[in-house]
PDB file of C-alpha atoms in Angstrom:
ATOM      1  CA  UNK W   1    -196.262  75.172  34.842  1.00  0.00           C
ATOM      2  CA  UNK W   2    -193.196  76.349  32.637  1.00  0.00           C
ATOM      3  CA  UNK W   3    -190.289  74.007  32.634  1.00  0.00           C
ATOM      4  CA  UNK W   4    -188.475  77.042  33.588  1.00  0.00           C
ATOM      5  CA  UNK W   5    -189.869  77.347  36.842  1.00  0.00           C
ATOM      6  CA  UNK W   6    -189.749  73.857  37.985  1.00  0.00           C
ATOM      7  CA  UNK W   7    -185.835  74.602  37.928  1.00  0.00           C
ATOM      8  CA  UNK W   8    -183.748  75.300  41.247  1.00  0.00           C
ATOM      9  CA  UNK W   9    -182.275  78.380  40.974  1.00  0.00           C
ATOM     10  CA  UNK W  10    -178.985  77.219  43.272  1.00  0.00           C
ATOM     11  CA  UNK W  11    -178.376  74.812  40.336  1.00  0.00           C
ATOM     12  CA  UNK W  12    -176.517  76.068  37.645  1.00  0.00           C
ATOM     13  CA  UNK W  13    -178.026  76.664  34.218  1.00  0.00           C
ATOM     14  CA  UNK W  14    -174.386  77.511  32.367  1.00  0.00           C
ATOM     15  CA  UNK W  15    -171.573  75.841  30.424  1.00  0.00           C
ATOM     16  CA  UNK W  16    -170.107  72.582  30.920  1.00  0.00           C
ATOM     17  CA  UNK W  17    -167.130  74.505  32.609  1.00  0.00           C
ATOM     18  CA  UNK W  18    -169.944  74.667  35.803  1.00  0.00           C
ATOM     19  CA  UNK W  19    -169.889  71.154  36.464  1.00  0.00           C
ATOM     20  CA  UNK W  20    -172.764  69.202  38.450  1.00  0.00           C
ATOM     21  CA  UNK W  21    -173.928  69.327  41.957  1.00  0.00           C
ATOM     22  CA  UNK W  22    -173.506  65.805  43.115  1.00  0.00           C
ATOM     23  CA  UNK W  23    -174.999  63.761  45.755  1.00  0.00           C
ATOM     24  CA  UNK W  24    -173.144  60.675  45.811  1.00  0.00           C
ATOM     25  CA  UNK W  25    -171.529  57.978  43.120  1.00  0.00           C
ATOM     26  CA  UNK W  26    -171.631  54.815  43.931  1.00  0.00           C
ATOM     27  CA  UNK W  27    -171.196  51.294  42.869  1.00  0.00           C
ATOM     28  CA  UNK W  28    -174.490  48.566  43.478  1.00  0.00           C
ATOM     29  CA  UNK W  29    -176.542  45.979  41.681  1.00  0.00           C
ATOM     30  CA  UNK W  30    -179.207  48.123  39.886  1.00  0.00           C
ATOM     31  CA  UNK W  31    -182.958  47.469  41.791  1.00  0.00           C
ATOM     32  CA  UNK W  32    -185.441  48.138  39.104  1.00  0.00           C
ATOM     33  CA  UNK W  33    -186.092  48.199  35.919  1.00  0.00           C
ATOM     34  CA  UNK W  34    -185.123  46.208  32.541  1.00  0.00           C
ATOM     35  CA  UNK W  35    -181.334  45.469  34.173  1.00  0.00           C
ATOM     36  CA  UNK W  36    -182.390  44.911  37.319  1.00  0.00           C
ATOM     37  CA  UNK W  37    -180.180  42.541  39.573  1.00  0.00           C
ATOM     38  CA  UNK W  38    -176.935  44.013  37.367  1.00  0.00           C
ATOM     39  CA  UNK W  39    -173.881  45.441  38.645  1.00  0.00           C
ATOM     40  CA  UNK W  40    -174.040  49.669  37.941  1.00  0.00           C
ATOM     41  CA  UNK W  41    -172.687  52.479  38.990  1.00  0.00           C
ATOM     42  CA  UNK W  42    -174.734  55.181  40.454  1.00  0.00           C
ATOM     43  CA  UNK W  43    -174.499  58.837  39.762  1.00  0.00           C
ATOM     44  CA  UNK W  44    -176.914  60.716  41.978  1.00  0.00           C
ATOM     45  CA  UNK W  45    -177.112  64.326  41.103  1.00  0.00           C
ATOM     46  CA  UNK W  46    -178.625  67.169  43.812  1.00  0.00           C
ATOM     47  CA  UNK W  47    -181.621  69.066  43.249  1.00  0.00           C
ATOM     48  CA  UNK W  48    -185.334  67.836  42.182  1.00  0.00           C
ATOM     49  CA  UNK W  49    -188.725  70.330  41.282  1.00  0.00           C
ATOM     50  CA  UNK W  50    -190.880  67.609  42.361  1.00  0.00           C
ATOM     51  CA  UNK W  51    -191.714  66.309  46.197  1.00  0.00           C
ATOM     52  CA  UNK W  52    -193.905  63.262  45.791  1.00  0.00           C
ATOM     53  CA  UNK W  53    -195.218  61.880  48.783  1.00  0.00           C
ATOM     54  CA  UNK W  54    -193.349  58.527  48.693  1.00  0.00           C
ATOM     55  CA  UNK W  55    -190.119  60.172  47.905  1.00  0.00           C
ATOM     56  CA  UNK W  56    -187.028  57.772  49.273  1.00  0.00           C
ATOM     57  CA  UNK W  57    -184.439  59.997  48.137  1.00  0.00           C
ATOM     58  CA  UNK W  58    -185.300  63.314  49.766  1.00  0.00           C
ATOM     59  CA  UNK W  59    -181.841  63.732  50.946  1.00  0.00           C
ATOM     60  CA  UNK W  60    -180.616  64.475  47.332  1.00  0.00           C
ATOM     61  CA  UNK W  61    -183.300  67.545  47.665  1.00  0.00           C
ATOM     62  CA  UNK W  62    -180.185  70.106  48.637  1.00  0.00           C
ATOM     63  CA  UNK W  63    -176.735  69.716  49.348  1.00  0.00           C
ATOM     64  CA  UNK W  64    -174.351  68.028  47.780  1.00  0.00           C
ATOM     65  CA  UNK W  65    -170.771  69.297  46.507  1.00  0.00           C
ATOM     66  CA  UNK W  66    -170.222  70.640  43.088  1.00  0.00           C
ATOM     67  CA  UNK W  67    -167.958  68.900  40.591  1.00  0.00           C
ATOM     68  CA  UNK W  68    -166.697  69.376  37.573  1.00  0.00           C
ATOM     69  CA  UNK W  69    -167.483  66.914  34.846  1.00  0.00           C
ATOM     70  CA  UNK W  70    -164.065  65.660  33.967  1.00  0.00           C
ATOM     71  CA  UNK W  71    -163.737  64.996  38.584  1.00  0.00           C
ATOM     72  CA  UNK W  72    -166.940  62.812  37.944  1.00  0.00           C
ATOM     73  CA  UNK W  73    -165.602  61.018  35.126  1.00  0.00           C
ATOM     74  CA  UNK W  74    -162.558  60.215  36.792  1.00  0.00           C
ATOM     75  CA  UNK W  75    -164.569  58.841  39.909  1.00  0.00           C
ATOM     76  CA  UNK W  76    -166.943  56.717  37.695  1.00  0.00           C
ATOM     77  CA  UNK W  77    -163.829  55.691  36.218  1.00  0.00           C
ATOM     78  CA  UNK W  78    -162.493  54.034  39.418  1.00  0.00           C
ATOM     79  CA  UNK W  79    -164.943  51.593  39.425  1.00  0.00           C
ATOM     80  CA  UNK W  80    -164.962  47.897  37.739  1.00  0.00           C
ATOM     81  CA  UNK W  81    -168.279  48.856  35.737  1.00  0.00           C
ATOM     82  CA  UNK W  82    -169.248  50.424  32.206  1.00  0.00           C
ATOM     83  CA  UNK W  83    -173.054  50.407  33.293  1.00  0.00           C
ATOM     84  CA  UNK W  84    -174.565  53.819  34.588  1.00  0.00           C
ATOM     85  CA  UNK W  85    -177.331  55.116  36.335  1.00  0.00           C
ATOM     86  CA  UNK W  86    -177.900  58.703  36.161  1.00  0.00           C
ATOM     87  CA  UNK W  87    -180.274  59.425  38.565  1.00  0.00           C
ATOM     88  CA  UNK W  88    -181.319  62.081  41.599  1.00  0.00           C
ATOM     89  CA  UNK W  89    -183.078  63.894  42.770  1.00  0.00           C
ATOM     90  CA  UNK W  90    -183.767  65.081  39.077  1.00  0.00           C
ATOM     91  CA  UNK W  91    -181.083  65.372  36.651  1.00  0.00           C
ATOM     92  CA  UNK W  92    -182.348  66.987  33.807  1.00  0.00           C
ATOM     93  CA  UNK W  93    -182.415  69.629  36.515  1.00  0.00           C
ATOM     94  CA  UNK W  94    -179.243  69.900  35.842  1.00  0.00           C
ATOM     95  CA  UNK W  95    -178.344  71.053  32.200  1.00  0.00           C
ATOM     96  CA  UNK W  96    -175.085  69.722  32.108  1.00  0.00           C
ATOM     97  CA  UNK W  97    -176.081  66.449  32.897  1.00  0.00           C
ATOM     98  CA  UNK W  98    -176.716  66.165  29.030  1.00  0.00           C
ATOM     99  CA  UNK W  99    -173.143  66.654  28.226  1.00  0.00           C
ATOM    100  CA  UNK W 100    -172.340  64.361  31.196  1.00  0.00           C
ATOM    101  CA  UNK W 101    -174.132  61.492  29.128  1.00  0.00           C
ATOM    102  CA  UNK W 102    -172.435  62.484  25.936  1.00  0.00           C
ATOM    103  CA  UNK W 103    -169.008  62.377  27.414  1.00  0.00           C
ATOM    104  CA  UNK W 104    -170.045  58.648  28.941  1.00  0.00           C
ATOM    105  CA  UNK W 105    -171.235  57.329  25.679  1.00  0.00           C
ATOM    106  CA  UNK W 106    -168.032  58.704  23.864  1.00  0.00           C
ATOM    107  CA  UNK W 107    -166.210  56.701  26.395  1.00  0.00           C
ATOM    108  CA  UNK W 108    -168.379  53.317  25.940  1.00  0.00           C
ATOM    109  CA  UNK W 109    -170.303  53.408  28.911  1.00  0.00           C
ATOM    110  CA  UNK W 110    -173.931  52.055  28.518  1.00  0.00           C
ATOM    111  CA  UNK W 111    -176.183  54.521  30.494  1.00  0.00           C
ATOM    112  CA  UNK W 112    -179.733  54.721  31.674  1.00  0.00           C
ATOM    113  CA  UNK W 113    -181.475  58.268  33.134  1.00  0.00           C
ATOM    114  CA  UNK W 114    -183.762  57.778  35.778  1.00  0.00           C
ATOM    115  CA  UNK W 115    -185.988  60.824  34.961  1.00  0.00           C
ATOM    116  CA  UNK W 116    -189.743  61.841  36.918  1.00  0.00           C
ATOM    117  CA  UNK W 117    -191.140  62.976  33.559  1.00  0.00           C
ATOM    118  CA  UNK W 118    -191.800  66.615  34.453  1.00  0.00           C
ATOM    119  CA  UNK W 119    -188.500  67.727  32.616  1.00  0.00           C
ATOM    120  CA  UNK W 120    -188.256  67.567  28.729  1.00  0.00           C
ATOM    121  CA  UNK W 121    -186.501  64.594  27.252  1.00  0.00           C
ATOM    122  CA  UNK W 122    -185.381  66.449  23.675  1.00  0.00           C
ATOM    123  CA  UNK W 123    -182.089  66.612  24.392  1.00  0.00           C
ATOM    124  CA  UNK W 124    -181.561  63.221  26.187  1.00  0.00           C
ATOM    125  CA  UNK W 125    -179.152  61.041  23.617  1.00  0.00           C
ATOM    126  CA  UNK W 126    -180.539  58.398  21.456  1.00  0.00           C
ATOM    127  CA  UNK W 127    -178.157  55.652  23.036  1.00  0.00           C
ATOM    128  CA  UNK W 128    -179.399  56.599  26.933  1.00  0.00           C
ATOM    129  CA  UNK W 129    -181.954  54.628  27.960  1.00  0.00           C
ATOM    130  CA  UNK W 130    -184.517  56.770  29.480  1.00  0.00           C
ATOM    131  CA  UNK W 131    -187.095  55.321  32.653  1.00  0.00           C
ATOM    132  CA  UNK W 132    -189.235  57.966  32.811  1.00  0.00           C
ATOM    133  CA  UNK W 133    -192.171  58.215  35.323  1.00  0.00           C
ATOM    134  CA  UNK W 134    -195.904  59.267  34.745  1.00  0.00           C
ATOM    135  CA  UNK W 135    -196.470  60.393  38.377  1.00  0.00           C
ATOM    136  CA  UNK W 136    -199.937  58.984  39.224  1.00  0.00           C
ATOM    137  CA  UNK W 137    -202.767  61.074  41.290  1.00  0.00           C
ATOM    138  CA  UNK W 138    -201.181  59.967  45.010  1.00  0.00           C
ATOM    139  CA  UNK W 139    -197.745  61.003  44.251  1.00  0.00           C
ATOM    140  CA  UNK W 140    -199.435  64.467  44.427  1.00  0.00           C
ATOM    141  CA  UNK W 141    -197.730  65.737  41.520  1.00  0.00           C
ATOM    142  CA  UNK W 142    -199.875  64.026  38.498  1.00  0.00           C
ATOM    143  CA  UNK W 143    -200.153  67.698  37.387  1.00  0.00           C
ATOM    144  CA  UNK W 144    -196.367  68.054  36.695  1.00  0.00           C
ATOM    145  CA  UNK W 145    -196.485  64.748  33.928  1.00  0.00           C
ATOM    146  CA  UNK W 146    -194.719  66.370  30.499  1.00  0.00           C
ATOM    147  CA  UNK W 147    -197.373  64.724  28.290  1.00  0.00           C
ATOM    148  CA  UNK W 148    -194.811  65.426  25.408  1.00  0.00           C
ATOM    149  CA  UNK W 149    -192.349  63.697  26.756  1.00  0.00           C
ATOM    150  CA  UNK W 150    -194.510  61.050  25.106  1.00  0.00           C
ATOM    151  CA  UNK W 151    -193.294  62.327  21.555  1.00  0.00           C
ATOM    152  CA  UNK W 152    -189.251  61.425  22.441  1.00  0.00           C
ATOM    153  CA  UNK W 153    -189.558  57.947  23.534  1.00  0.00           C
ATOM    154  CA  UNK W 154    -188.564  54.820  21.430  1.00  0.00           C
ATOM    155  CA  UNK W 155    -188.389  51.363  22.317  1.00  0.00           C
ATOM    156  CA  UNK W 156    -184.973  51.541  23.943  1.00  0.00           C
ATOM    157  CA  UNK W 157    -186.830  53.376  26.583  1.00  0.00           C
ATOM    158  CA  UNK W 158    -189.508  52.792  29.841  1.00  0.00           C
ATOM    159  CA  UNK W 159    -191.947  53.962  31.529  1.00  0.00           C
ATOM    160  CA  UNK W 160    -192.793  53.668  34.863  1.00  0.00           C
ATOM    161  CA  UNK W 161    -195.872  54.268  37.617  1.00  0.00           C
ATOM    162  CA  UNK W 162    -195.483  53.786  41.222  1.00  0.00           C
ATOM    163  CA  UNK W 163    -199.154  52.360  42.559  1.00  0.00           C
ATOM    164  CA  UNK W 164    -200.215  53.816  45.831  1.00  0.00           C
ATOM    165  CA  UNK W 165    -203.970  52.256  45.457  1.00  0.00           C
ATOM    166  CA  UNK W 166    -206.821  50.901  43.552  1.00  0.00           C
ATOM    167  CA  UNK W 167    -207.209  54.885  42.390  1.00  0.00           C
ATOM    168  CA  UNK W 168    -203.972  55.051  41.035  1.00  0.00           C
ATOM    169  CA  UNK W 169    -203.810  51.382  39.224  1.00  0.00           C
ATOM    170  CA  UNK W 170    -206.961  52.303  37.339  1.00  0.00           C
ATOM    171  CA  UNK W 171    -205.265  56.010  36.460  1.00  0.00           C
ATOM    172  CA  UNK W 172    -202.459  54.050  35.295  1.00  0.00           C
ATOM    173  CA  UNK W 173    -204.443  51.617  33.456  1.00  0.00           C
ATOM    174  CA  UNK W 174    -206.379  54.168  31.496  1.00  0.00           C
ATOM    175  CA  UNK W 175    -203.044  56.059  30.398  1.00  0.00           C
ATOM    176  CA  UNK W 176    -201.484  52.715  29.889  1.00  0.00           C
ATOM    177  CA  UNK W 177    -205.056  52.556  26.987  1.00  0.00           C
ATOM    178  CA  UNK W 178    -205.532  56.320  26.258  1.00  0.00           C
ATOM    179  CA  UNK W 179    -201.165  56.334  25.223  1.00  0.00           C
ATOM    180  CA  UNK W 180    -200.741  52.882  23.936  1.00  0.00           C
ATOM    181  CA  UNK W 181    -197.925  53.537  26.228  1.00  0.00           C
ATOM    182  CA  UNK W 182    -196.954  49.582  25.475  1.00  0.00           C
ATOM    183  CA  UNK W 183    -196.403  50.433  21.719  1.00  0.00           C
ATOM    184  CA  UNK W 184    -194.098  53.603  22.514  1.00  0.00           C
ATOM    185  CA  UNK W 185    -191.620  51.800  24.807  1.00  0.00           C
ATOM    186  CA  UNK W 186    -189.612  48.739  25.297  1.00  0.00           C
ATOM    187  CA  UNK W 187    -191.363  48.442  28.807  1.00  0.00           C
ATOM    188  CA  UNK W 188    -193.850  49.491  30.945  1.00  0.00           C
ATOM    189  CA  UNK W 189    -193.602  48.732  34.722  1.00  0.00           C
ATOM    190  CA  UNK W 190    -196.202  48.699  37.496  1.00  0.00           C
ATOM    191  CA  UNK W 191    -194.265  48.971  40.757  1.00  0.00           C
ATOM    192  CA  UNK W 192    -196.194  49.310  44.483  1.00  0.00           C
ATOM    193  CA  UNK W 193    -195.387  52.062  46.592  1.00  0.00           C
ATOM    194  CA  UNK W 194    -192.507  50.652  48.773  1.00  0.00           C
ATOM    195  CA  UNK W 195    -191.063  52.762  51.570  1.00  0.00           C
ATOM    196  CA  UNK W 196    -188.796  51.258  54.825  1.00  0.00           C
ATOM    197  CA  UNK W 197    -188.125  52.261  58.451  1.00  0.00           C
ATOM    198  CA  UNK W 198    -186.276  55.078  58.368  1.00  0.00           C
ATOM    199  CA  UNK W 199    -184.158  54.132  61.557  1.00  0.00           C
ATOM    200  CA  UNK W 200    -182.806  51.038  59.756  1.00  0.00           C
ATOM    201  CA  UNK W 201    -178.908  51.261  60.790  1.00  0.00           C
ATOM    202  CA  UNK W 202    -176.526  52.423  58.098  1.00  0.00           C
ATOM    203  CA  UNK W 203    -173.427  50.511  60.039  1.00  0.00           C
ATOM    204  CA  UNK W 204    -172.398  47.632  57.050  1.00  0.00           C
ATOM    205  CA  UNK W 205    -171.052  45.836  60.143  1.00  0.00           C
ATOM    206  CA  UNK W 206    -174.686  45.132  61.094  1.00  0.00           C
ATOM    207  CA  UNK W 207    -177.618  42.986  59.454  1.00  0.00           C
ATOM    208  CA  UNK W 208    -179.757  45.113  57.996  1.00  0.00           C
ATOM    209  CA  UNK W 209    -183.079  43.913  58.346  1.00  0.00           C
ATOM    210  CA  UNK W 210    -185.404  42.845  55.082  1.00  0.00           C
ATOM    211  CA  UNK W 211    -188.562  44.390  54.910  1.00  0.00           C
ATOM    212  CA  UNK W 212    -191.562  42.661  54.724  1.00  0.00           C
ATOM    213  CA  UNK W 213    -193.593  43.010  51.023  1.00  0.00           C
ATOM    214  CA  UNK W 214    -195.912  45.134  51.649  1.00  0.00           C
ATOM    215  CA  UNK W 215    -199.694  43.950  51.175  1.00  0.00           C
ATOM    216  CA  UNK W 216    -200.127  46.226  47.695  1.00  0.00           C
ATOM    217  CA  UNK W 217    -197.486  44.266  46.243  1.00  0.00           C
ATOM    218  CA  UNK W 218    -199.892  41.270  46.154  1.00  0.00           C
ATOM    219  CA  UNK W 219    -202.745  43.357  45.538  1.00  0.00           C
ATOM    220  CA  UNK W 220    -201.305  45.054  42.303  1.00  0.00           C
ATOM    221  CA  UNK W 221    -199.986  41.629  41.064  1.00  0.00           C
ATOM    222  CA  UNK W 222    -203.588  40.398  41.457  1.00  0.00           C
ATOM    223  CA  UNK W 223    -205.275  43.279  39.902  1.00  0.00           C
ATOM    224  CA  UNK W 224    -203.046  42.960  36.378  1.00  0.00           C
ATOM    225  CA  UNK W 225    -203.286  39.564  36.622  1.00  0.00           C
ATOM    226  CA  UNK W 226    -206.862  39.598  36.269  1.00  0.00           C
ATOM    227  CA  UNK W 227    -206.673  42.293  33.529  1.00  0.00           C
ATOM    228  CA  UNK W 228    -204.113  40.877  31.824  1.00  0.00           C
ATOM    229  CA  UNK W 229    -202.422  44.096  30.709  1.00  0.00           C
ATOM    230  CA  UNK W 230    -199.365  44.219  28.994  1.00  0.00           C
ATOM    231  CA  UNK W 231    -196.654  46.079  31.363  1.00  0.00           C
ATOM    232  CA  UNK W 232    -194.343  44.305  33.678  1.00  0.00           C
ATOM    233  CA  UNK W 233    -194.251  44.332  37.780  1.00  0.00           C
ATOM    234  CA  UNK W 234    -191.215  45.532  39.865  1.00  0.00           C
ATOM    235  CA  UNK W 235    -190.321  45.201  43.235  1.00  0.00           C
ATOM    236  CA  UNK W 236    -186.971  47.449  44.176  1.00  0.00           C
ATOM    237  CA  UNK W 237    -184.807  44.916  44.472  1.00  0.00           C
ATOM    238  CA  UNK W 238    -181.916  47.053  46.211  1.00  0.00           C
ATOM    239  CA  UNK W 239    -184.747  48.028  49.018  1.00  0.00           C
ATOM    240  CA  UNK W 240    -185.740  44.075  49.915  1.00  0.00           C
ATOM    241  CA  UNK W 241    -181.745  43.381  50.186  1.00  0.00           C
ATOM    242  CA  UNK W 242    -180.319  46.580  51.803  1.00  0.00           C
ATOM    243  CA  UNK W 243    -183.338  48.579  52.786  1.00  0.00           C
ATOM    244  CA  UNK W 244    -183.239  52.358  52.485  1.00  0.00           C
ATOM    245  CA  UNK W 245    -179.513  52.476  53.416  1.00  0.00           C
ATOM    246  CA  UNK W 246    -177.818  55.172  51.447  1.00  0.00           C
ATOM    247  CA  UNK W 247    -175.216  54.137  48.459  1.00  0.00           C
ATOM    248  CA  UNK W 248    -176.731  50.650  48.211  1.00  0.00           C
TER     249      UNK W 248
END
């Protein structure tokens, strides 16, 4: 499929003057990857061409209000922070969100893009550290992995494959051989499929229950611990303290 048509048309395609459609910014410890447990600040932009099955963001689908980039800034600004997230949804969806990242780094923000891999990387700068997904056969959209991403990754960036099952571990493990995938990045992370009750109260006045680790979390650290492969595991860290609740 062309990247062309895995864009939304509602998002905009233009000059910086367009802005972003935003779903929410907030302010969190980051719950995965190589700065997990750190203080960041999120920036969660509307509008994704994928709809994998264990999706836990499908609110950022639609919606969202559009902002210009400077209105973002400002609202990033407001926060005690100079880590970002860019995340979604997708937001190389989004064009701008390229000169978003430019105009962060010019202003010493460190930034990493949480990216699904379908979308090309080119243009992504240098100093962002990209955490780019290889969507495994369960997601049900192992057909949409950008294989050339590949060719744009350095060891300031990640990859990552969320393991539904056996089937998908031993996908994994084969691209994790066929790519030398461990040689292209910094990391490589092996994180179980880990959804919540969605009826978990978003009231902060309550206790949010934990939820319990889910059985493939033992299972997956078992299976690489008996292959000994060279990636890391991940739990989402933000999901065992808050559960799904939105802008946590």
């Amino acid at each position: 499929m062309s990247e062309s048509l895995l864009r939304t048309a509602a998002i905009p395609v233009t000059d910086p003057e367009a802005g972003l459609r935003l779903t929410e910014i907030f302010y969190s410890l980051q719950g995965e990857a190589i700065t997990s447990g750190l203080p960041t600040i999120f920036v969660r932009l509307t509008g994704c061409p994928l709809r994998c099955v264990y999706c836990d963001t499908e609110y950022a689908f639609t919606g969202g209000e559009r902002l210009s980039l400077e209105a973002i800034i400002t609202t990033i600004k407001s926060h005690p922070c100079k880590r970002i997230c860019l995340t979604g949804g997708e937001p190389l969806a989004q064009p701008n969100a390229i000169e978003l990242m430019k105009r962060l780094l010019s202003d010493d923000y460190e930034i990493s893009l949480e990216t699904a891999g379908a979308l090309t990387v080119e243009n992504v700068p240098p100093a962002v550290s990209k955490v780019m997904d290889l969507k495994t056969p369960s997601s049900g959209e192992v057909d949409k992995n950008l294989w050339s991403n590949l060719d744009y990754l350095t060891q300031h960036d990640q990859i990552k494959f969320v393991i539904m099952n056996r089937a998908d571990y031993d996908w994994a493990k084969a691209m994790l051989t066929k790519h030398k995938l461990h040689e292209l990045v910094g990391t490589v992370w092996f994180s179980p499929m880990f959804n919540v009750a969605d009826d978990i109260s978003e009231d902060a006045s309550k206790n949010l229950p934990s939820p319990e680790v889910p059985v493939l979390a033992r299972e997956l650290a078992e299976w690489m611990l008996v292959d000994a492969l060279p990636v890391r595991f991940q739990l989402q860290l933000h999901k065992i303290i808050w559960a799904d609740a939105k802008g946590k």
